[in-house]
Tab-separated table of C-alpha atoms in Angstrom:
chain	number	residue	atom	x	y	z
A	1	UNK	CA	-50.223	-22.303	-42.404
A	2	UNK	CA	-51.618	-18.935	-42.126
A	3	UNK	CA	-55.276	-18.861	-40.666
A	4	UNK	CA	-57.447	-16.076	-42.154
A	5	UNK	CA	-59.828	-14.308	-40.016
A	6	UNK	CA	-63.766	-14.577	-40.189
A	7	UNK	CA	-65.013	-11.893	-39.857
A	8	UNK	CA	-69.004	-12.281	-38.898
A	9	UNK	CA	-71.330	-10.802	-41.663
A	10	UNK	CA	-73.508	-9.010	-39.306
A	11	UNK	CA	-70.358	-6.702	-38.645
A	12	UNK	CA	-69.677	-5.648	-42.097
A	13	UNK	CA	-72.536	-3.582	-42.172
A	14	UNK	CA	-73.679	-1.400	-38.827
A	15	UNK	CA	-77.447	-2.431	-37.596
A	16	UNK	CA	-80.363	-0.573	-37.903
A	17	UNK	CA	-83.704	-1.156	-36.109
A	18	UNK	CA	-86.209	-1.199	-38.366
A	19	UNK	CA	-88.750	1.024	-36.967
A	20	UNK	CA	-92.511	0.573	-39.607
A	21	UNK	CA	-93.808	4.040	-40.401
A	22	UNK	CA	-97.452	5.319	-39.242
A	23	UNK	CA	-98.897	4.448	-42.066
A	24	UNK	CA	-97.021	0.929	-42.211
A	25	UNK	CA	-98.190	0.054	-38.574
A	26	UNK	CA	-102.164	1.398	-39.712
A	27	UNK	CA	-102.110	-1.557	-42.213
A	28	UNK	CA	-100.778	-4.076	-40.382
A	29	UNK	CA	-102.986	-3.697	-37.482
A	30	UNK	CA	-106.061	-2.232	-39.139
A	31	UNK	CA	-108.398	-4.789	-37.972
A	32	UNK	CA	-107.339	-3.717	-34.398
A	33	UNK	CA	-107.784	-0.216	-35.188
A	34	UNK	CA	-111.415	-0.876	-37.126
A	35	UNK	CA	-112.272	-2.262	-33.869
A	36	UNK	CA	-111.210	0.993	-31.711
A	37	UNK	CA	-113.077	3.166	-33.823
A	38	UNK	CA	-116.499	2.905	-32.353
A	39	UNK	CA	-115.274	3.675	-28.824
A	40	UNK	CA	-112.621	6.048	-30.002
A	41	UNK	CA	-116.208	8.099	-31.791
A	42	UNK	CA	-118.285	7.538	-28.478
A	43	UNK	CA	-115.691	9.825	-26.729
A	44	UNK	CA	-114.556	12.166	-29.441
A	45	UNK	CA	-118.694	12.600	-29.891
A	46	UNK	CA	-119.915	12.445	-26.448
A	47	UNK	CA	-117.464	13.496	-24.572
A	48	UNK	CA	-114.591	16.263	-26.000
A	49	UNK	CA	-117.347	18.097	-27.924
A	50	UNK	CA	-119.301	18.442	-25.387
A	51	UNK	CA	-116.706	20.226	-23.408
A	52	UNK	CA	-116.541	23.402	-25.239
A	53	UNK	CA	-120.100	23.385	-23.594
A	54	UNK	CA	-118.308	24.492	-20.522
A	55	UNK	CA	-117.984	28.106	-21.842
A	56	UNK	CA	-121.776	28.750	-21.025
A	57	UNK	CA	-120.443	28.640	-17.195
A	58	UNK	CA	-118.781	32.345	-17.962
A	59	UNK	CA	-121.390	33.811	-20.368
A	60	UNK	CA	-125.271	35.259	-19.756
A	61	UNK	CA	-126.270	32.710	-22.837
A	62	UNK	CA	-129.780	33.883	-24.154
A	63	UNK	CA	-130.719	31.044	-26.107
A	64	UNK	CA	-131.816	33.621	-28.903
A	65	UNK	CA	-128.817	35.178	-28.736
A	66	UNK	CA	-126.830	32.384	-29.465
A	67	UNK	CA	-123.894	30.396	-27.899
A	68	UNK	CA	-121.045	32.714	-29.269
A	69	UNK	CA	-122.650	36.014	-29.385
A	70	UNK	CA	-123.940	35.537	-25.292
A	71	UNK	CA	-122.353	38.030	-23.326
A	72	UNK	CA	-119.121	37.191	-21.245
A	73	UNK	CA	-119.555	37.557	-17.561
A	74	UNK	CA	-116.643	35.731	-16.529
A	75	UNK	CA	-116.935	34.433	-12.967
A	76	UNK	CA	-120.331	35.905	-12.022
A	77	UNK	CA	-122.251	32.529	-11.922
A	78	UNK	CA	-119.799	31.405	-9.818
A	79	UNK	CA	-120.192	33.771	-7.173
A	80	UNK	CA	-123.612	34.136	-6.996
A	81	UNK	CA	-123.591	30.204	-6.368
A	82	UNK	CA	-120.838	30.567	-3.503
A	83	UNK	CA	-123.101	33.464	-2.221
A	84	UNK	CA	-126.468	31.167	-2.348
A	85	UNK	CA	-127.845	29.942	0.965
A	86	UNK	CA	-128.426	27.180	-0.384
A	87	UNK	CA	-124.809	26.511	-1.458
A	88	UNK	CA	-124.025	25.259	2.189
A	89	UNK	CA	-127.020	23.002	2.181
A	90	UNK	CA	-125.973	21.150	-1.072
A	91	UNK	CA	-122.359	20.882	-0.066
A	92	UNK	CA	-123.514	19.138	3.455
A	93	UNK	CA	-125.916	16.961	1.605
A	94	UNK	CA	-124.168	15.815	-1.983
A	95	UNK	CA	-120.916	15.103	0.533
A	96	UNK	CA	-122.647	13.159	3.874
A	97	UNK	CA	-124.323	10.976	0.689
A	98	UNK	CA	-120.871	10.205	-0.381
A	99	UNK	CA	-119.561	9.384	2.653
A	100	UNK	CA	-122.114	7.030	3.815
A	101	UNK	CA	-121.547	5.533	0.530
A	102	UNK	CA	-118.359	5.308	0.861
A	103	UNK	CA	-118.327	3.934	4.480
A	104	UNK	CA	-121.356	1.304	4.003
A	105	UNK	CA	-121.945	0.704	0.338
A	106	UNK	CA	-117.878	0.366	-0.911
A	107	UNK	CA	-116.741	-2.351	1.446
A	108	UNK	CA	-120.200	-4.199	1.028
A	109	UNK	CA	-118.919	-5.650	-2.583
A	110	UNK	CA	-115.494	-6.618	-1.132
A	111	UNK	CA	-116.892	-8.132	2.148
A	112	UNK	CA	-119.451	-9.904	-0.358
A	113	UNK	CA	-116.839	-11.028	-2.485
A	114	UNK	CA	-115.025	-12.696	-0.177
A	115	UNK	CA	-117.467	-14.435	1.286
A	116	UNK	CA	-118.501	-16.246	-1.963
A	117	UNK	CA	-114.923	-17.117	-2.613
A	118	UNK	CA	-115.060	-19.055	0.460
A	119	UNK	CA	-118.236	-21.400	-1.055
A	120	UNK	CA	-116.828	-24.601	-2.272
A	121	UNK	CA	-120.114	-25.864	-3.505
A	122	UNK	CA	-120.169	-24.883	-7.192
A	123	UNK	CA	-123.931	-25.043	-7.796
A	124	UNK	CA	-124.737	-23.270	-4.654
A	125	UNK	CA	-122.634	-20.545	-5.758
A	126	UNK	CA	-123.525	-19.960	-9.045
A	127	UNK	CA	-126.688	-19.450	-7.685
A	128	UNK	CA	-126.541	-17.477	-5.072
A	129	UNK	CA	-124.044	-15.149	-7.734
A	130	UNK	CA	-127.219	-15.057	-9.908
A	131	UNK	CA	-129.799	-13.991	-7.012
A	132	UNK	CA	-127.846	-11.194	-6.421
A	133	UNK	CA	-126.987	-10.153	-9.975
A	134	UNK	CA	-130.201	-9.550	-10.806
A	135	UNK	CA	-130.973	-5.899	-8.814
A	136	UNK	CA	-128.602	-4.538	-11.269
A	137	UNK	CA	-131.051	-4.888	-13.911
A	138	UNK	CA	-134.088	-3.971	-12.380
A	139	UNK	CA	-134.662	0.304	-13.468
A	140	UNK	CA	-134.534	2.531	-10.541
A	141	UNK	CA	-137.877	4.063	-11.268
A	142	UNK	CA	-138.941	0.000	-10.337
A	143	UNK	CA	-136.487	0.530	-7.184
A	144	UNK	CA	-138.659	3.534	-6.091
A	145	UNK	CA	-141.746	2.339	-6.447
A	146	UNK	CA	-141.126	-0.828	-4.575
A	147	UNK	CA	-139.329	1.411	-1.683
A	148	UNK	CA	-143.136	3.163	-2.007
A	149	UNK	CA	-144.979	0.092	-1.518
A	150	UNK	CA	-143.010	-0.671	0.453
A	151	UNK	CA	-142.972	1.849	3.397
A	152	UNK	CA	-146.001	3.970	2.681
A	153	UNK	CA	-148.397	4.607	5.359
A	154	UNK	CA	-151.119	4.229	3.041
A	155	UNK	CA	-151.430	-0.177	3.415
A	156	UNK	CA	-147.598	-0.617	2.905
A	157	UNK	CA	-146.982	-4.030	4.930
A	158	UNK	CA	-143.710	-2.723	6.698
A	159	UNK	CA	-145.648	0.086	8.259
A	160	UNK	CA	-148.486	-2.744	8.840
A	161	UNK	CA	-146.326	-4.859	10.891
A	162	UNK	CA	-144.555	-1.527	12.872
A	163	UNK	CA	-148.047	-0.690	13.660
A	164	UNK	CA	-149.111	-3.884	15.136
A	165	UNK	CA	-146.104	-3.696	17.467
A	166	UNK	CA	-145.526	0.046	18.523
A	167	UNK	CA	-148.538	1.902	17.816
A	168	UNK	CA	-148.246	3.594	15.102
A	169	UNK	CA	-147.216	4.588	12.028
A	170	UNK	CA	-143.755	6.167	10.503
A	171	UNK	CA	-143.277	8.540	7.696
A	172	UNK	CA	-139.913	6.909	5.844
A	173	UNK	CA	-140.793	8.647	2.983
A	174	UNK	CA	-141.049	11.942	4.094
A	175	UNK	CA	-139.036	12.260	6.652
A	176	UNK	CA	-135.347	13.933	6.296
A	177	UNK	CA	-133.602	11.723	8.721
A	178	UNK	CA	-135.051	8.374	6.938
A	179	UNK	CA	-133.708	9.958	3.266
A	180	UNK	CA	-129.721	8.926	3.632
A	181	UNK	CA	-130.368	5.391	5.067
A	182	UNK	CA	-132.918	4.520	2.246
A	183	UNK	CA	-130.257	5.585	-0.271
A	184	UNK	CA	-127.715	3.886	1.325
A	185	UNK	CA	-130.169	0.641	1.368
A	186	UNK	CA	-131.492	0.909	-2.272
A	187	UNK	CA	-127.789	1.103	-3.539
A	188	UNK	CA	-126.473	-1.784	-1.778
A	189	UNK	CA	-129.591	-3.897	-2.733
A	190	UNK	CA	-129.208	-3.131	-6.410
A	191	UNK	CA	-125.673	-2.939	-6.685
A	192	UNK	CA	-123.506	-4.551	-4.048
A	193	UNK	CA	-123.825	-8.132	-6.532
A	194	UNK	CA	-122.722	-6.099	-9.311
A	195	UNK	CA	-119.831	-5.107	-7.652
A	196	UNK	CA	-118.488	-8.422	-6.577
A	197	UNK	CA	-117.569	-9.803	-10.018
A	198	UNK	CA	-114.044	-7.377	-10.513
A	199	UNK	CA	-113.417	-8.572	-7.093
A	200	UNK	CA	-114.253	-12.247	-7.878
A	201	UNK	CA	-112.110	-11.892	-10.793
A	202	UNK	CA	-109.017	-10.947	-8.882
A	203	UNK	CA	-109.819	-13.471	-6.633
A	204	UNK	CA	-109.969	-16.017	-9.415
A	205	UNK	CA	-106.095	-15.558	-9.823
A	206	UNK	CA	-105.110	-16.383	-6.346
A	207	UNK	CA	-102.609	-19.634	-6.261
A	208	UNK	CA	-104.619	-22.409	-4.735
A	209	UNK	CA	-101.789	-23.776	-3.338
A	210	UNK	CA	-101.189	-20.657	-1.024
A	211	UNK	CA	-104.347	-21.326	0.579
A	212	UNK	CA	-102.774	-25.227	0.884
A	213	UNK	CA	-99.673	-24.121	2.403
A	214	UNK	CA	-101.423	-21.771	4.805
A	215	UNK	CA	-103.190	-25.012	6.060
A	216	UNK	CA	-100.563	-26.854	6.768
A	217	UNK	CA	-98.733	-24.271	8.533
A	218	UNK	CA	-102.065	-24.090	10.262
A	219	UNK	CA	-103.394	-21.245	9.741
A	220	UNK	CA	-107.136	-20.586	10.162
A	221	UNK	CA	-109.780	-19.289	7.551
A	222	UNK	CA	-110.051	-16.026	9.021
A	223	UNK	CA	-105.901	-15.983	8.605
A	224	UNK	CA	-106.086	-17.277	5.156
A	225	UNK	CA	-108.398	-14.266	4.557
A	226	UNK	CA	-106.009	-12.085	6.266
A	227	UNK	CA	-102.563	-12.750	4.329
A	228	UNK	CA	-103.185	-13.715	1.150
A	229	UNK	CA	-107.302	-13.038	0.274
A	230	UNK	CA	-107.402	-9.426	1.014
A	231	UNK	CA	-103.597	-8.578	-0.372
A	232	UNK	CA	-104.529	-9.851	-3.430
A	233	UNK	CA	-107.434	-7.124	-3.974
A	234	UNK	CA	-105.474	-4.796	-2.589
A	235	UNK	CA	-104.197	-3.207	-5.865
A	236	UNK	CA	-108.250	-3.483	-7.267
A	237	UNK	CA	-109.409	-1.756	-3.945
A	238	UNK	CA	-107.149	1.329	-4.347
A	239	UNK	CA	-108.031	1.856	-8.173
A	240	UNK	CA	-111.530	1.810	-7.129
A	241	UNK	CA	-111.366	4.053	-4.367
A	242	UNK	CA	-109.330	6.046	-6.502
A	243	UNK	CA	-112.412	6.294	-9.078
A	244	UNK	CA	-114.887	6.746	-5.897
A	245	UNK	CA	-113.085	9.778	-4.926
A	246	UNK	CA	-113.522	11.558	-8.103
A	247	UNK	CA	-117.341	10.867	-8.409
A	248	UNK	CA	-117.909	11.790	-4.610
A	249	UNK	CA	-120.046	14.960	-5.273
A	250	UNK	CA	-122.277	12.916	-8.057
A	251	UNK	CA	-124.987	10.720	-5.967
A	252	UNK	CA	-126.533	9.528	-8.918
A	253	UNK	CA	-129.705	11.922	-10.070
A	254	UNK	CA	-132.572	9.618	-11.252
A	255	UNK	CA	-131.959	7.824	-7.535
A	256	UNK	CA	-132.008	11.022	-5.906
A	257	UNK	CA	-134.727	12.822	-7.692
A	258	UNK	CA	-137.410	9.697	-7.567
A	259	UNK	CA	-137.000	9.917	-3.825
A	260	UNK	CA	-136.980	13.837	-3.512
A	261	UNK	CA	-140.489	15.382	-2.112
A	262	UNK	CA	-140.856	18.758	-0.901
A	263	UNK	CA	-141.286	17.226	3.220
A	264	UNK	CA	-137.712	16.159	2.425
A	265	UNK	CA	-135.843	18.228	0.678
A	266	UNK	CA	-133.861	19.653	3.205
A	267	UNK	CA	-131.768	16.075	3.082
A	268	UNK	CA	-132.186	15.638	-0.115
A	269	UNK	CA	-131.302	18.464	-2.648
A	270	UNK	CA	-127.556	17.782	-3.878
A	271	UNK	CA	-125.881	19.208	-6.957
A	272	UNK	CA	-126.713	16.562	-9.327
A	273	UNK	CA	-130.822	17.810	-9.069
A	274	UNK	CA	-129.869	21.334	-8.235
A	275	UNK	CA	-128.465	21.420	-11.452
A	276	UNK	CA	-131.531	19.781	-13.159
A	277	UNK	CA	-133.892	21.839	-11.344
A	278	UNK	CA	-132.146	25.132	-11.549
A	279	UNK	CA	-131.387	24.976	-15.606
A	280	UNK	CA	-134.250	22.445	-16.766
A	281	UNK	CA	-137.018	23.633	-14.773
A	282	UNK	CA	-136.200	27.694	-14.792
A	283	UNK	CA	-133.496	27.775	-17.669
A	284	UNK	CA	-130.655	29.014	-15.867
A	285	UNK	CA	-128.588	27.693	-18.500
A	286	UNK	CA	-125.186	29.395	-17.449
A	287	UNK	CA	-126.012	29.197	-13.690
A	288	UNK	CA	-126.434	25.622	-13.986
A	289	UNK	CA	-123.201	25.043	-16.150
A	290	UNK	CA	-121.253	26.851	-13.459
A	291	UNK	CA	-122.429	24.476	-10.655
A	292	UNK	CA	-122.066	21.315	-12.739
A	293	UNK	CA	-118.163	22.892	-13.779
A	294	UNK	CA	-117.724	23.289	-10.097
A	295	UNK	CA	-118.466	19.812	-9.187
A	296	UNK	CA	-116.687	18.345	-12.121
A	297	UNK	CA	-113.231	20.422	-11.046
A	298	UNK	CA	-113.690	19.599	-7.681
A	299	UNK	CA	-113.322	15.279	-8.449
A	300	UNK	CA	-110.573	16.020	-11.167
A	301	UNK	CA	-108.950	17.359	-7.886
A	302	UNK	CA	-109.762	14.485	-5.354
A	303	UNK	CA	-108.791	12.226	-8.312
A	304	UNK	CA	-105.568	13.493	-8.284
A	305	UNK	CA	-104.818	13.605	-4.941
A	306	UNK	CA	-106.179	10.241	-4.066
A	307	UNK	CA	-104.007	8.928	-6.373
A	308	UNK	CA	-100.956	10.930	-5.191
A	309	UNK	CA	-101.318	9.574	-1.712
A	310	UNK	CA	-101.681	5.662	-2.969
A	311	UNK	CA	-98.763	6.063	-4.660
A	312	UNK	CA	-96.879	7.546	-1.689
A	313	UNK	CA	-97.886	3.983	0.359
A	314	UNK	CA	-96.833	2.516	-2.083
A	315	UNK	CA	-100.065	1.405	-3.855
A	316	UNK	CA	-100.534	1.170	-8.436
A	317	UNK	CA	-102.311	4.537	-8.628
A	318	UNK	CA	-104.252	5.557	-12.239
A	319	UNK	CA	-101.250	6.749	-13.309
């Protein structure tokens, strides 16, 4: 009996993936794409046209002249800002702000975070969470003026109370050394909450039964925090420190400039109201563009090589 071979159908005929075109995978996810568009405009708008901006940095722009018929000075700007005495004061100034905020205000989220995690009491927590939400919401211009009330010699009731006990009276607000600490204050008042709910959401995915097993193997909280709490942040810290990095010469100008008087300037100039003051305020258009070009290469940089070094201990970088 002779048997006859089968040969499968699929072999007949060599396979192909099937691979939809551009315009085949535009209609069958259009909805997806109708939904991108908004954001994809907000950055096309707001933030590549704006870019070609950047060309003012190496012309003398006359704003009668016009954009493209300024004359081209090339790096002039540039070294006439490297050559400013002031250049020195702005650099100390825009970088010991970062650093105090990066040494005081960055762990203050994660510390905070953890420390609600540990609440087992659901209403307590959800309350306490929405206490300290709220500062995010309240306008910096309202931050000021309750850091004026505040601490003014004029009636306010901390210098009231300082009074009673030493004597006499102190000048927070225009003193240089009180500038950086009442920065550093404001911004962990207002935003440390904030902060707490991309940690609280990596926190949220934690294995309960980790925790569990810790316990029986009796391990403490402080342990528990240890081993498995902070490791799993760990990948959320170093993408936001990554970030941090490459905003470290930008303090935030509308914090910086509501607190800046002329008694404390020395402190308090950095680049972000340099910038304002210099090309606002005179219309040093080009000037102004240089410095703001400088301190926007200068993160791109620190961007980079922050995340170069978390990948190299073996940390997810950006990229």
């Amino acid at each position: 009996m002779k048997q006859m071979a089968v040969m499968p159908e699929a072999s007949k005929q060599p396979s192909r993936d099937y691979r939809p075109s551009v315009l085949g995978r535009l209609k069958k996810d259009k909805w997806l794409y109708i939904l991108l568009l908004p954001g994809l405009l907000y950055f096309i708008v707001f933030k590549y046209v704006p870019m070609w901006g950047v060309l003012l940095a190496f012309k003398n722009f006359q704003p009668f002249t016009g954009f493209l018929k300024s004359e081209w000075v090339g790096l002039e700007h540039f070294q006439l800002f490297f050559a400013n005495p002031e250049f020195f004061m702005l650099l100390r100034n825009t970088l010991l702000l970062s650093l105090y905020n990066l040494v005081f205000f960055f762990p203050a989220p994660i510390v905070l975070a953890i420390l609600m995690n540990e609440i087992r009491f659901a209403l307590f927590k959800r309350t306490v969470q929405t206490m300290i939400y709220v500062p995010h919401f309240i306008s910096m211009v309202i931050v000021a003026s309750m850091t004026y009330v505040f601490l003014t010699t004029a009636g306010g009731p901390v210098n009231e109370v300082l009074e009673q006990y030493t004597g006499r009276k102190f000048e927070f607000l225009a003193s240089p050394e009180w500038f950086k600490p009442l920065i550093i204050m404001q911004t962990i008042w207002k935003e440390c909450g904030w902060g707490t709910i991309i940690f609280l959401a990596a926190l949220a995915g934690v294995d309960m039964e980790q925790y569990e097993a810790a316990t029986m193997d009796g391990a403490n909280r402080w342990r528990q925090i240890w081993h498995i709490t902070l490791p799993a942040v760990r990948s959320t810290i170093v993408i936001l420190l990554i970030l941090r990095m490459g905003n470290i010469l930008e303090n935030g100008f509308e914090q910086i400039y509501l607190m800046l008087n002329p008694l404390n300037r020395q402190s308090a100039e950095v680049f972000d109201t340099y910038v304002y003051m210099m090309g606002i305020t005179q219309g040093a258009f080009s000037y102004s563009t240089a410095v703001g070009l400088f301190k926007s290469l200068i993160g791109v940089v620190l961007v980079v090589g922050a995340n170069y070094l978390a990948k190299r201990f073996g940390q997810s970088g950006l990229y």
